[in-house]
Amino acid sequence: MANYNFDEIVDRSGTDAIKVDLLKERFGSDNLISLWVADMDFKSSPAITEAIIERARHGVFGYTCASQSYYDAIINWLARRHQWQVEQDWISYIPGIVKGIAFVVDCFTTKGDKVLIQPPVYHPFRIIPTLHEREVVDNPLRLEAGVYKMDLDDLKQKISGAKVLILCNPHNPGGRVWTRQELIDIAEICYDNNVLVISDEIHSDLAFGHAGHTHVPFASVSEKAAQNSITFMAPSKTFNIAGIVSSFAVVPNDELRERFYSYLEASELRDGHIFAYTATKAAYNDAEDWLDEAKAYIWQNIQFVDEYLRANIPQIKAMIPEASYLVWLDCRQLCLKQEDLVSLFVHDAHLALNDGTIFGQGGEGFMRLNVGSPRKVLEQALNNLKNAINNKIK
Ligand SMILES: Cc1ncc(COP(=O)(O)O)c(C=O)c1O
């Protein structure tokens, strides 16, 4: 029985939500259906909201520490949901995963060092090292029969001299949940070449296990992976609480941990805040049923989009994600230049999606659709798109 109403349309305007209140700035118009930034339009779990309200009612908001119950919530979650046994001192709060990536880049590399990424991939993987004046080296994914695969031969050719590989596990925007074997292979190559792996696992809780896609934490696949990686996770995507900023790092290797956590401590970056701790505990202890229902709803949204496109817009193909609520749309059969494709979505269909080219090599001809919205909103968006394309073709 459904306990939560994901069909509810929540007006987010005026809440300073990037997804809604920055439309004009980013897309030139307010009058668009917003399906870009990776957060969901659903209310989060009531268990989280209630925990925050209760803490707020206390009224005293002094300095706050990461309590035993905070660590227990994370340790139990990782054991229960991902069969990953971690030790308490491996864990540290971090103020966001993109910032975490920047900290690793700053701590473990110097200007001009090579950082490997696997495009098309979440754009800060390229932007952050570039802003830190590191050389970003592309190890592009290969699209085989509509499924992204890692190109390990290309990686072996390019890895010499690199310092870090940023792994997107699961992958955004391609939606792949990497298999244990794929991760073992990456671990082997990186360890043997002294390349530290950052495993960004922000989308891990949203893997569609019922469809055979089980998230495998990178550090759990082998000793080489455990000893040569820094993993970032968060309840932020999982429970739609990105604005609360409640991420954490897991570092099993003693030397890496000592170096990284000393670096963070030098700027007090390991200190979280009241609502991060409160929300993380409520999420991992009391919101599992909400997550399972949210995932079922998202999965139905994905099927809805896929069926709609097949029936009405066969020139656009949805890549069915193995995790999360981001659907990579292959629009190459429309045979439009990228700027015309973007203009079709924004100006003709009144839709705000992410332009595929921001994700780097391999993104041309693609758009990224966020399906973390009520189905009615998606239906309206797809109707707009169908009409825009029909008008163009006429
Ligand atoms: C792969 C990936 N990493 C990190 C983030 C953002 O994480 P944070 O808000 O903690 O910086 C996102 C958000 O879309 C993402 O998709």
CSV table of C-alpha atoms and ligand atoms in Angstrom, one decimal:
chain,number,residue,atom,x,y,z
A,1,MET,CA,0.0,0.0,0.0
A,2,ALA,CA,1.3,3.5,-0.9
A,3,ASN,CA,2.0,5.7,2.1
A,4,TYR,CA,3.5,8.6,0.3
A,5,ASN,CA,2.0,10.7,-2.5
A,6,PHE,CA,4.6,11.3,-5.2
A,7,ASP,CA,1.9,12.6,-7.5
A,8,GLU,CA,1.5,15.7,-5.4
A,9,ILE,CA,2.6,18.9,-7.3
A,10,VAL,CA,4.6,21.0,-4.9
A,11,ASP,CA,5.2,24.6,-5.8
A,12,ARG,CA,8.9,25.2,-5.3
A,13,SER,CA,8.9,28.7,-6.7
A,14,GLY,CA,10.1,31.4,-4.2
A,15,THR,CA,12.1,28.8,-2.2
A,16,ASP,CA,15.4,29.8,-3.8
A,17,ALA,CA,15.5,26.4,-5.5
A,18,ILE,CA,18.2,26.4,-8.2
A,19,LYS,CA,16.0,24.2,-10.3
A,20,VAL,CA,13.1,26.7,-10.4
A,21,ASP,CA,14.3,30.1,-9.3
A,22,LEU,CA,17.4,30.2,-11.6
A,23,LEU,CA,15.5,29.2,-14.8
A,24,LYS,CA,15.5,32.8,-16.1
A,25,GLU,CA,19.2,33.2,-15.5
A,26,ARG,CA,20.2,29.9,-17.0
A,27,PHE,CA,17.7,29.4,-19.8
A,28,GLY,CA,16.5,32.9,-20.5
A,29,SER,CA,12.9,32.2,-19.5
A,30,ASP,CA,10.8,31.5,-16.4
A,31,ASN,CA,8.1,29.8,-18.4
A,32,LEU,CA,9.7,26.4,-18.7
A,33,ILE,CA,9.0,23.0,-17.2
A,34,SER,CA,12.1,22.4,-15.1
A,35,LEU,CA,13.7,19.0,-15.6
A,36,TRP,CA,17.4,19.8,-15.2
A,37,VAL,CA,19.3,20.1,-11.9
A,38,ALA,CA,19.5,16.7,-10.1
A,39,ASP,CA,17.1,17.1,-7.3
A,40,MET,CA,13.5,15.8,-7.1
A,41,ASP,CA,10.3,17.7,-6.9
A,42,PHE,CA,8.9,15.3,-4.2
A,43,LYS,CA,8.7,16.2,-0.6
A,44,SER,CA,11.3,14.3,1.4
A,45,SER,CA,10.4,11.6,3.9
A,46,PRO,CA,8.2,12.9,6.7
A,47,ALA,CA,10.5,11.2,9.1
A,48,ILE,CA,13.3,13.6,8.1
A,49,THR,CA,11.1,16.6,8.1
A,50,GLU,CA,9.8,15.7,11.6
A,51,ALA,CA,13.3,15.2,12.9
A,52,ILE,CA,14.4,18.6,11.7
A,53,ILE,CA,11.3,20.3,13.1
A,54,GLU,CA,11.7,18.6,16.4
A,55,ARG,CA,15.4,19.7,16.6
A,56,ALA,CA,14.5,23.2,15.5
A,57,ARG,CA,11.8,23.4,18.3
A,58,HIS,CA,14.5,22.9,20.9
A,59,GLY,CA,15.6,26.4,20.1
A,60,VAL,CA,19.3,26.2,21.1
A,61,PHE,CA,21.6,25.8,18.1
A,62,GLY,CA,25.0,25.8,19.6
A,63,TYR,CA,28.1,24.0,18.3
A,64,THR,CA,27.3,20.4,17.5
A,65,CYS,CA,29.4,17.3,17.1
A,66,ALA,CA,29.0,14.1,15.1
A,67,SER,CA,27.6,11.8,17.8
A,68,GLN,CA,28.0,8.0,18.0
A,69,SER,CA,24.4,7.7,16.7
A,70,TYR,CA,25.4,9.6,13.5
A,71,TYR,CA,28.2,7.1,12.8
A,72,ASP,CA,26.0,4.2,13.8
A,73,ALA,CA,23.3,5.3,11.3
A,74,ILE,CA,25.9,5.4,8.5
A,75,ILE,CA,27.6,2.1,9.4
A,76,ASN,CA,24.3,0.3,9.7
A,77,TRP,CA,23.0,1.7,6.5
A,78,LEU,CA,26.0,0.7,4.5
A,79,ALA,CA,25.9,-2.8,6.0
A,80,ARG,CA,22.2,-3.2,5.5
A,81,ARG,CA,21.7,-1.7,2.0
A,82,HIS,CA,25.2,-2.3,0.5
A,83,GLN,CA,26.6,-5.2,2.4
A,84,TRP,CA,29.7,-3.1,3.1
A,85,GLN,CA,31.2,-3.3,6.6
A,86,VAL,CA,33.0,-0.1,7.4
A,87,GLU,CA,34.8,1.1,10.5
A,88,GLN,CA,33.8,4.2,12.3
A,89,ASP,CA,37.1,6.0,12.0
A,90,TRP,CA,37.1,5.5,8.2
A,91,ILE,CA,34.1,7.9,8.0
A,92,SER,CA,34.2,11.7,7.9
A,93,TYR,CA,31.5,14.3,7.3
A,94,ILE,CA,32.3,16.5,4.3
A,95,PRO,CA,30.5,19.6,3.1
A,96,GLY,CA,29.4,18.3,-0.3
A,97,ILE,CA,30.8,15.8,-2.7
A,98,VAL,CA,31.9,18.2,-5.4
A,99,LYS,CA,33.8,20.1,-2.7
A,100,GLY,CA,35.1,16.7,-1.5
A,101,ILE,CA,36.5,16.1,-5.0
A,102,ALA,CA,38.1,19.5,-5.0
A,103,PHE,CA,39.7,18.7,-1.6
A,104,VAL,CA,41.2,15.4,-2.9
A,105,VAL,CA,42.5,17.1,-6.0
A,106,ASP,CA,44.1,19.9,-3.9
A,107,CYS,CA,45.4,17.5,-1.3
A,108,PHE,CA,46.9,14.7,-3.5
A,109,THR,CA,47.9,16.5,-6.7
A,110,THR,CA,49.7,19.6,-7.8
A,111,LYS,CA,49.3,22.0,-10.7
A,112,GLY,CA,49.7,20.3,-14.1
A,113,ASP,CA,49.0,16.8,-12.7
A,114,LYS,CA,46.8,14.5,-14.8
A,115,VAL,CA,43.3,13.7,-13.6
A,116,LEU,CA,41.4,11.0,-15.4
A,117,ILE,CA,37.6,11.1,-16.0
A,118,GLN,CA,35.2,9.0,-18.0
A,119,PRO,CA,33.0,11.2,-20.2
A,120,PRO,CA,30.2,11.8,-20.8
A,121,VAL,CA,30.2,12.4,-17.1
A,122,TYR,CA,28.9,14.7,-14.4
A,123,HIS,CA,30.5,18.0,-15.5
A,124,PRO,CA,32.1,19.1,-12.2
A,125,PHE,CA,34.5,16.1,-12.7
A,126,ARG,CA,36.0,18.1,-15.5
A,127,ILE,CA,35.4,21.7,-14.2
A,128,ILE,CA,36.9,21.2,-10.7
A,129,PRO,CA,40.3,19.8,-11.7
A,130,THR,CA,40.4,22.3,-14.6
A,131,LEU,CA,39.8,25.2,-12.2
A,132,HIS,CA,42.6,23.8,-10.0
A,133,GLU,CA,44.9,23.9,-13.1
A,134,ARG,CA,45.2,20.1,-13.4
A,135,GLU,CA,45.2,18.5,-16.8
A,136,VAL,CA,42.0,16.5,-17.3
A,137,VAL,CA,42.5,13.4,-19.4
A,138,ASP,CA,39.4,11.8,-21.0
A,139,ASN,CA,39.0,8.0,-20.9
A,140,PRO,CA,35.6,8.1,-22.8
A,141,LEU,CA,33.0,5.5,-22.3
A,142,ARG,CA,32.1,3.4,-25.3
A,143,LEU,CA,28.4,3.1,-26.3
A,144,GLU,CA,27.8,-0.5,-27.2
A,145,ALA,CA,24.3,-1.5,-28.2
A,146,GLY,CA,22.9,1.4,-26.2
A,147,VAL,CA,24.9,0.6,-23.0
A,148,TYR,CA,27.9,2.4,-21.8
A,149,LYS,CA,31.0,0.4,-21.2
A,150,MET,CA,34.4,1.4,-19.8
A,151,ASP,CA,37.3,1.4,-22.3
A,152,LEU,CA,40.0,-0.3,-20.3
A,153,ASP,CA,42.5,-0.5,-23.2
A,154,ASP,CA,42.2,3.3,-23.7
A,155,LEU,CA,42.6,3.7,-19.9
A,156,LYS,CA,45.8,1.6,-19.9
A,157,GLN,CA,47.3,3.7,-22.7
A,158,LYS,CA,46.5,7.0,-21.0
A,159,ILE,CA,47.1,6.2,-17.3
A,160,SER,CA,50.9,6.7,-17.3
A,161,GLY,CA,51.7,9.8,-15.1
A,162,ALA,CA,48.1,10.3,-14.0
A,163,LYS,CA,47.5,10.9,-10.2
A,164,VAL,CA,43.8,10.5,-9.8
A,165,LEU,CA,40.8,8.9,-11.5
A,166,ILE,CA,37.3,10.2,-10.7
A,167,LEU,CA,34.9,7.3,-10.9
A,168,CYS,CA,31.2,7.9,-11.1
A,169,ASN,CA,29.7,4.8,-9.5
A,170,PRO,CA,26.8,4.6,-10.4
A,171,HIS,CA,27.3,6.7,-13.5
A,172,ASN,CA,25.7,10.1,-14.2
A,173,PRO,CA,24.4,10.7,-16.9
A,174,GLY,CA,24.6,7.2,-18.4
A,175,GLY,CA,22.8,5.5,-15.5
A,176,ARG,CA,25.2,2.6,-15.4
A,177,VAL,CA,25.6,0.6,-12.2
A,178,TRP,CA,29.1,-0.8,-12.7
A,179,THR,CA,29.4,-4.5,-12.2
A,180,ARG,CA,31.8,-6.0,-9.6
A,181,GLN,CA,34.1,-7.2,-12.4
A,182,GLU,CA,34.2,-3.7,-14.0
A,183,LEU,CA,35.2,-2.3,-10.7
A,184,ILE,CA,37.8,-5.0,-10.0
A,185,ASP,CA,39.4,-4.2,-13.4
A,186,ILE,CA,39.5,-0.4,-12.6
A,187,ALA,CA,40.9,-1.1,-9.2
A,188,GLU,CA,43.7,-3.3,-10.6
A,189,ILE,CA,44.7,-0.9,-13.3
A,190,CYS,CA,44.7,2.1,-11.0
A,191,TYR,CA,46.5,0.4,-8.1
A,192,ASP,CA,49.2,-0.9,-10.4
A,193,ASN,CA,49.8,2.6,-11.8
A,194,ASN,CA,49.6,4.5,-8.5
A,195,VAL,CA,46.5,6.3,-9.5
A,196,LEU,CA,44.2,7.2,-6.6
A,197,VAL,CA,40.5,6.5,-7.2
A,198,ILE,CA,37.8,8.9,-6.1
A,199,SER,CA,34.6,6.9,-6.1
A,200,ASP,CA,31.6,9.2,-6.2
A,201,GLU,CA,28.7,7.0,-5.0
A,202,ILE,CA,26.1,9.7,-4.5
A,203,HIS,CA,23.5,7.8,-6.6
A,204,SER,CA,24.2,4.4,-5.1
A,205,ASP,CA,21.1,4.1,-3.0
A,206,LEU,CA,19.0,4.6,-6.1
A,207,ALA,CA,20.2,1.5,-7.9
A,208,PHE,CA,17.3,-0.5,-9.3
A,209,GLY,CA,18.0,-3.8,-7.5
A,210,HIS,CA,14.6,-5.3,-8.7
A,211,ALA,CA,15.8,-4.9,-12.3
A,212,GLY,CA,19.1,-6.8,-11.5
A,213,HIS,CA,21.3,-3.7,-10.8
A,214,THR,CA,22.8,-3.9,-7.4
A,215,HIS,CA,25.2,-1.2,-6.4
A,216,VAL,CA,28.7,-2.4,-5.5
A,217,PRO,CA,30.8,0.0,-3.4
A,218,PHE,CA,34.1,0.4,-5.2
A,219,ALA,CA,36.2,0.0,-2.0
A,220,SER,CA,34.5,-3.4,-1.3
A,221,VAL,CA,35.6,-5.2,-4.4
A,222,SER,CA,39.2,-6.0,-3.6
A,223,GLU,CA,42.1,-5.2,-1.3
A,224,LYS,CA,43.6,-3.1,-4.1
A,225,ALA,CA,40.3,-1.1,-4.3
A,226,ALA,CA,40.1,-0.6,-0.5
A,227,GLN,CA,43.7,0.5,-0.1
A,228,ASN,CA,43.7,2.9,-3.0
A,229,SER,CA,40.4,4.8,-2.9
A,230,ILE,CA,38.4,7.6,-1.3
A,231,THR,CA,34.6,7.0,-1.5
A,232,PHE,CA,32.0,9.8,-1.2
A,233,MET,CA,28.4,9.1,-0.3
A,234,ALA,CA,25.4,11.0,0.9
A,235,PRO,CA,21.7,10.8,1.7
A,236,SER,CA,21.3,13.9,-0.4
A,237,LYS,CA,20.1,12.4,-3.8
A,238,THR,CA,18.6,9.4,-2.0
A,239,PHE,CA,16.1,11.4,0.2
A,240,ASN,CA,16.0,14.6,-1.8
A,241,ILE,CA,17.8,16.7,0.8
A,242,ALA,CA,20.7,18.1,-1.3
A,243,GLY,CA,20.1,21.6,0.2
A,244,ILE,CA,20.9,20.2,3.7
A,245,VAL,CA,24.5,19.3,2.6
A,246,SER,CA,25.2,16.1,4.5
A,247,SER,CA,27.8,14.1,2.6
A,248,PHE,CA,30.5,11.9,4.0
A,249,ALA,CA,33.8,10.2,3.0
A,250,VAL,CA,34.9,6.7,3.6
A,251,VAL,CA,38.6,6.0,3.5
A,252,PRO,CA,39.8,2.5,4.6
A,253,ASN,CA,43.5,3.0,4.0
A,254,ASP,CA,45.4,4.4,7.0
A,255,GLU,CA,47.9,6.5,5.2
A,256,LEU,CA,45.4,8.0,2.7
A,257,ARG,CA,43.0,8.7,5.6
A,258,GLU,CA,45.7,10.4,7.8
A,259,ARG,CA,46.7,12.6,4.9
A,260,PHE,CA,43.2,13.5,3.7
A,261,TYR,CA,41.6,14.0,7.1
A,262,SER,CA,44.6,16.1,8.3
A,263,TYR,CA,44.1,18.2,5.2
A,264,LEU,CA,40.4,18.6,6.0
A,265,GLU,CA,41.0,19.3,9.7
A,266,ALA,CA,43.4,22.1,8.9
A,267,SER,CA,40.4,24.1,7.7
A,268,GLU,CA,37.8,22.5,10.0
A,269,LEU,CA,36.1,21.0,7.0
A,270,ARG,CA,35.2,17.8,8.8
A,271,ASP,CA,32.7,19.6,11.1
A,272,GLY,CA,29.1,19.1,10.0
A,273,HIS,CA,26.1,21.1,11.1
A,274,ILE,CA,23.1,20.4,13.3
A,275,PHE,CA,20.7,19.7,10.5
A,276,ALA,CA,23.1,17.6,8.5
A,277,TYR,CA,23.5,15.2,11.5
A,278,THR,CA,19.8,15.3,12.3
A,279,ALA,CA,18.8,14.6,8.7
A,280,THR,CA,21.3,11.9,8.1
A,281,LYS,CA,20.3,10.0,11.2
A,282,ALA,CA,16.5,10.3,10.4
A,283,ALA,CA,17.1,9.3,6.8
A,284,TYR,CA,19.2,6.2,7.4
A,285,ASN,CA,17.3,5.1,10.5
A,286,ASP,CA,13.7,5.9,9.8
A,287,ALA,CA,13.1,6.6,6.1
A,288,GLU,CA,13.8,3.3,4.3
A,289,ASP,CA,10.1,2.8,3.5
A,290,TRP,CA,9.9,6.2,1.9
A,291,LEU,CA,13.0,5.4,-0.3
A,292,ASP,CA,11.6,2.1,-1.5
A,293,GLU,CA,8.3,3.8,-2.5
A,294,ALA,CA,10.2,6.7,-4.2
A,295,LYS,CA,12.3,4.3,-6.2
A,296,ALA,CA,9.2,2.4,-7.3
A,297,TYR,CA,7.6,5.6,-8.5
A,298,ILE,CA,10.8,6.8,-10.3
A,299,TRP,CA,11.0,3.4,-12.0
A,300,GLN,CA,7.4,3.8,-13.2
A,301,ASN,CA,8.3,7.3,-14.4
A,302,ILE,CA,11.2,5.9,-16.4
A,303,GLN,CA,8.9,3.2,-18.0
A,304,PHE,CA,6.4,6.0,-18.7
A,305,VAL,CA,8.9,8.1,-20.5
A,306,ASP,CA,10.3,5.1,-22.5
A,307,GLU,CA,6.8,4.0,-23.6
A,308,TYR,CA,5.8,7.6,-24.5
A,309,LEU,CA,8.9,8.1,-26.6
A,310,ARG,CA,8.5,4.8,-28.4
A,311,ALA,CA,4.9,5.5,-29.2
A,312,ASN,CA,5.1,9.2,-30.0
A,313,ILE,CA,8.6,10.4,-30.6
A,314,PRO,CA,10.6,7.4,-31.9
A,315,GLN,CA,13.4,9.7,-33.1
A,316,ILE,CA,14.4,10.1,-29.4
A,317,LYS,CA,15.5,7.1,-27.4
A,318,ALA,CA,15.6,6.9,-23.6
A,319,MET,CA,18.6,5.1,-22.1
A,320,ILE,CA,17.0,3.2,-19.3
A,321,PRO,CA,19.1,4.0,-16.2
A,322,GLU,CA,20.2,1.2,-13.9
A,323,ALA,CA,20.1,3.7,-11.0
A,324,SER,CA,18.7,7.1,-10.2
A,325,TYR,CA,16.2,9.5,-11.8
A,326,LEU,CA,18.3,10.9,-14.7
A,327,VAL,CA,17.4,9.7,-18.1
A,328,TRP,CA,19.9,10.2,-20.9
A,329,LEU,CA,18.0,10.9,-24.0
A,330,ASP,CA,19.6,10.0,-27.3
A,331,CYS,CA,18.3,12.6,-29.8
A,332,ARG,CA,20.8,11.9,-32.5
A,333,GLN,CA,18.1,10.7,-35.0
A,334,LEU,CA,16.7,14.2,-35.0
A,335,CYS,CA,19.8,15.2,-36.9
A,336,LEU,CA,20.0,18.6,-35.4
A,337,LYS,CA,23.0,20.7,-34.6
A,338,GLN,CA,23.4,20.8,-30.8
A,339,GLU,CA,22.4,24.5,-30.5
A,340,ASP,CA,19.3,23.7,-32.6
A,341,LEU,CA,18.5,20.7,-30.4
A,342,VAL,CA,18.8,22.8,-27.2
A,343,SER,CA,16.7,25.5,-28.9
A,344,LEU,CA,14.0,23.0,-29.8
A,345,PHE,CA,13.7,21.9,-26.1
A,346,VAL,CA,13.9,25.4,-24.6
A,347,HIS,CA,12.2,27.7,-27.1
A,348,ASP,CA,9.8,25.4,-28.9
A,349,ALA,CA,8.9,22.8,-26.2
A,350,HIS,CA,9.4,25.1,-23.2
A,351,LEU,CA,11.5,22.6,-21.3
A,352,ALA,CA,14.6,23.0,-19.2
A,353,LEU,CA,16.8,19.9,-19.5
A,354,ASN,CA,20.6,19.6,-19.4
A,355,ASP,CA,22.4,20.0,-22.7
A,356,GLY,CA,24.3,16.8,-23.2
A,357,THR,CA,27.5,18.6,-24.3
A,358,ILE,CA,28.1,19.9,-20.7
A,359,PHE,CA,29.0,16.3,-19.8
A,360,GLY,CA,31.9,16.3,-22.3
A,361,GLN,CA,33.0,14.0,-25.0
A,362,GLY,CA,30.1,11.8,-26.2
A,363,GLY,CA,27.4,14.2,-25.0
A,364,GLU,CA,26.6,15.7,-28.4
A,365,GLY,CA,23.1,14.8,-29.6
A,366,PHE,CA,22.0,14.0,-26.1
A,367,MET,CA,19.9,15.8,-23.5
A,368,ARG,CA,19.5,14.8,-19.8
A,369,LEU,CA,16.0,14.5,-18.4
A,370,ASN,CA,15.3,14.5,-14.7
A,371,VAL,CA,12.3,12.3,-14.0
A,372,GLY,CA,12.1,13.0,-10.3
A,373,SER,CA,8.8,14.8,-10.8
A,374,PRO,CA,5.1,13.9,-10.6
A,375,ARG,CA,4.0,11.8,-13.6
A,376,LYS,CA,1.6,14.5,-14.7
A,377,VAL,CA,4.5,17.0,-15.1
A,378,LEU,CA,6.4,14.5,-17.2
A,379,GLU,CA,3.3,13.9,-19.4
A,380,GLN,CA,2.9,17.6,-20.0
A,381,ALA,CA,6.6,17.9,-20.8
A,382,LEU,CA,6.5,15.0,-23.3
A,383,ASN,CA,3.4,16.4,-24.9
A,384,ASN,CA,5.2,19.7,-25.4
A,385,LEU,CA,8.1,17.9,-26.9
A,386,LYS,CA,5.9,15.9,-29.3
A,387,ASN,CA,4.1,19.0,-30.5
A,388,ALA,CA,7.4,21.0,-30.9
A,389,ILE,CA,8.9,18.2,-33.0
A,390,ASN,CA,5.7,17.7,-35.1
A,391,ASN,CA,5.6,21.5,-35.8
A,392,LYS,CA,9.2,21.5,-36.8
A,393,ILE,CA,8.9,18.6,-39.2
A,394,LYS,CA,5.8,20.0,-40.8
B,1,LIG,C1,27.7,12.2,-9.6
B,1,LIG,C2,27.4,13.4,-8.8
B,1,LIG,N1,28.2,13.7,-7.8
B,1,LIG,C3,28.0,14.8,-7.0
B,1,LIG,C4,26.8,15.5,-7.1
B,1,LIG,C5,26.6,16.7,-6.3
B,1,LIG,O1,27.0,16.4,-4.9
B,1,LIG,P1,27.1,17.6,-3.9
B,1,LIG,O2,25.8,18.3,-3.9
B,1,LIG,O3,27.2,16.8,-2.6
B,1,LIG,O4,28.3,18.4,-4.2
B,1,LIG,C6,25.9,15.2,-8.1
B,1,LIG,C7,24.7,16.0,-8.3
B,1,LIG,O5,24.0,15.9,-9.3
B,1,LIG,C8,26.2,14.1,-9.0
B,1,LIG,O6,25.3,13.7,-9.9
